[in-house]
């Protein structure tokens, strides 16, 4: 299986930098640019990894690229991995 990074991953999404911490592969904790945290659940995706919650917060990752949605009413923002 894929190794789960122990370190949180920083992703720069437009003007916002978010962090994503993976648990056991079933869940992830996303912290937005304002420091608010969301628990997301791994959702089936055609490709890559998609984590989302019922409020419409989601992060869809493929390699170093990702798409972040901050709420069900928000537009998708493309993200890149940052160090």
Short mmCIF file of C-alpha atoms in Angstrom, two decimals:
data_model
loop_
_atom_site.label_atom_id
_atom_site.label_comp_id
_atom_site.label_asym_id
_atom_site.label_seq_id
_atom_site.Cartn_x
_atom_site.Cartn_y
_atom_site.Cartn_z
CA UNK A 1 0.00 0.00 0.00
CA UNK A 2 0.92 3.64 -0.11
CA UNK A 3 2.96 4.94 2.78
CA UNK A 4 1.03 7.50 4.79
CA UNK A 5 3.15 10.57 5.54
CA UNK A 6 3.42 11.18 9.26
CA UNK A 7 4.18 14.85 8.72
CA UNK A 8 1.30 17.13 7.78
CA UNK A 9 1.39 18.18 4.14
CA UNK A 10 1.25 21.89 3.41
CA UNK A 11 -0.59 22.86 0.26
CA UNK A 12 -0.79 26.34 -1.12
CA UNK A 13 -4.28 26.85 -2.53
CA UNK A 14 -4.60 30.25 -4.11
CA UNK A 15 -4.06 32.79 -1.33
CA UNK A 16 -4.55 30.20 1.40
CA UNK A 17 -2.16 27.62 2.75
CA UNK A 18 -3.84 24.56 4.17
CA UNK A 19 -2.38 21.57 5.97
CA UNK A 20 -3.57 18.00 5.64
CA UNK A 21 -2.74 15.33 8.18
CA UNK A 22 -3.50 11.75 7.30
CA UNK A 23 -4.63 9.25 9.87
CA UNK A 24 -5.04 5.62 8.92
CA UNK A 25 -5.88 6.35 5.29
CA UNK A 26 -9.61 6.43 6.04
CA UNK A 27 -9.61 9.91 7.55
CA UNK A 28 -7.66 13.12 7.24
CA UNK A 29 -7.63 16.34 9.23
CA UNK A 30 -7.55 19.51 7.15
CA UNK A 31 -6.58 22.82 8.74
CA UNK A 32 -7.49 25.87 6.70
CA UNK A 33 -5.61 29.16 6.47
CA UNK A 34 -7.55 30.57 9.43
CA UNK A 35 -6.58 27.63 11.64
CA UNK A 36 -9.98 25.94 11.60
CA UNK A 37 -9.81 22.15 11.45
CA UNK A 38 -12.11 19.75 9.65
CA UNK A 39 -12.20 15.98 9.85
CA UNK A 40 -12.57 14.54 6.40
CA UNK A 41 -13.35 10.99 5.36
CA UNK A 42 -11.79 9.16 2.43
CA UNK A 43 -14.32 9.04 -0.41
CA UNK A 44 -14.05 6.91 -3.52
CA UNK A 45 -12.53 8.84 -6.40
CA UNK A 46 -11.88 7.80 -9.99
CA UNK A 47 -8.23 8.73 -9.49
CA UNK A 48 -6.12 10.14 -6.72
CA UNK A 49 -7.29 10.59 -3.14
CA UNK A 50 -10.48 12.41 -2.23
CA UNK A 51 -11.33 13.36 1.35
CA UNK A 52 -14.52 15.22 2.17
CA UNK A 53 -17.13 15.96 4.83
CA UNK A 54 -20.85 16.69 4.93
CA UNK A 55 -20.31 20.47 4.93
CA UNK A 56 -18.78 20.31 1.47
CA UNK A 57 -15.17 20.73 2.57
CA UNK A 58 -12.97 18.54 0.41
CA UNK A 59 -9.45 18.01 -0.85
CA UNK A 60 -8.79 15.90 -3.93
CA UNK A 61 -5.14 15.03 -4.41
CA UNK A 62 -3.26 13.54 -7.30
CA UNK A 63 0.46 13.43 -6.66
CA UNK A 64 1.68 16.95 -5.88
CA UNK A 65 -1.44 18.62 -7.23
CA UNK A 66 -4.74 19.03 -5.47
CA UNK A 67 -8.11 20.71 -5.58
CA UNK A 68 -9.45 22.26 -2.38
CA UNK A 69 -13.07 23.21 -1.75
CA UNK A 70 -13.67 25.19 1.46
CA UNK A 71 -17.46 24.75 1.56
CA UNK A 72 -20.39 23.52 -0.50
CA UNK A 73 -20.89 27.08 -1.80
CA UNK A 74 -17.22 27.81 -2.53
CA UNK A 75 -15.42 27.46 -5.82
CA UNK A 76 -12.74 24.82 -6.23
CA UNK A 77 -9.21 26.14 -5.79
CA UNK A 78 -6.25 24.35 -7.28
CA UNK A 79 -3.41 23.58 -4.89
CA UNK A 80 0.20 22.66 -5.11
CA UNK A 81 2.38 20.97 -2.57
CA UNK A 82 4.59 23.43 -0.73
CA UNK A 83 7.49 22.78 1.61
#
